[in-house]
Amino acid sequence: MCSEAVPWRCHRSLIADALSVRGEEVRHIMSVIKADEHRLTPFAKVD
């Protein structure tokens, strides 16, 4: 966990991209009632 309120402004997006590419389900907890599904960042390179 980090203190950034939005995942795309910190290292979590890089970790989430790596996990997503490996087939893991990733969700970003935005509040007590909201968890958004991760989408690959536009600049992600997948080989």
CSV table of C-alpha atoms in Angstrom, one decimal:
chain,number,residue,atom,x,y,z
A,1,MET,CA,0.0,0.0,0.0
A,2,CYS,CA,1.1,3.5,-0.6
A,3,SER,CA,-0.4,6.9,0.2
A,4,GLU,CA,-1.2,7.9,-3.3
A,5,ALA,CA,-5.0,8.2,-3.7
A,6,VAL,CA,-4.9,7.1,-7.4
A,7,PRO,CA,-2.9,4.1,-8.6
A,8,TRP,CA,-1.8,5.6,-11.9
A,9,ARG,CA,0.3,8.2,-10.0
A,10,CYS,CA,2.6,5.7,-8.3
A,11,HIS,CA,4.6,2.4,-8.6
A,12,ARG,CA,1.4,0.3,-8.1
A,13,SER,CA,0.5,0.7,-11.8
A,14,LEU,CA,3.8,-1.0,-12.8
A,15,ILE,CA,3.3,-3.9,-10.4
A,16,ALA,CA,-0.3,-4.2,-11.5
A,17,ASP,CA,0.7,-4.3,-15.1
A,18,ALA,CA,3.2,-7.1,-14.4
A,19,LEU,CA,0.6,-9.1,-12.5
A,20,SER,CA,-2.1,-8.6,-15.1
A,21,VAL,CA,0.2,-9.8,-17.9
A,22,ARG,CA,0.8,-13.0,-15.9
A,23,GLY,CA,-2.9,-13.6,-15.7
A,24,GLU,CA,-3.6,-12.4,-12.2
A,25,GLU,CA,-6.7,-10.4,-11.4
A,26,VAL,CA,-5.8,-7.0,-10.1
A,27,ARG,CA,-8.2,-4.5,-8.5
A,28,HIS,CA,-7.4,-1.1,-7.1
A,29,ILE,CA,-9.2,-0.4,-3.9
A,30,MET,CA,-10.5,3.1,-4.3
A,31,SER,CA,-12.8,3.3,-1.3
A,32,VAL,CA,-14.7,1.0,1.2
A,33,ILE,CA,-17.3,0.2,-1.5
A,34,LYS,CA,-15.3,0.6,-4.8
A,35,ALA,CA,-12.6,-1.5,-6.3
A,36,ASP,CA,-11.7,-0.8,-9.9
A,37,GLU,CA,-10.4,-3.5,-12.3
A,38,HIS,CA,-6.8,-2.7,-13.5
A,39,ARG,CA,-6.3,-1.8,-17.1
A,40,LEU,CA,-2.8,-1.9,-18.6
A,41,THR,CA,-1.1,1.5,-18.8
A,42,PRO,CA,-1.0,2.9,-22.4
A,43,PHE,CA,2.8,2.8,-22.5
A,44,ALA,CA,3.2,-0.8,-21.2
A,45,LYS,CA,5.4,-3.0,-23.4
A,46,VAL,CA,4.5,-6.7,-23.3
A,47,ASP,CA,7.0,-9.1,-24.9
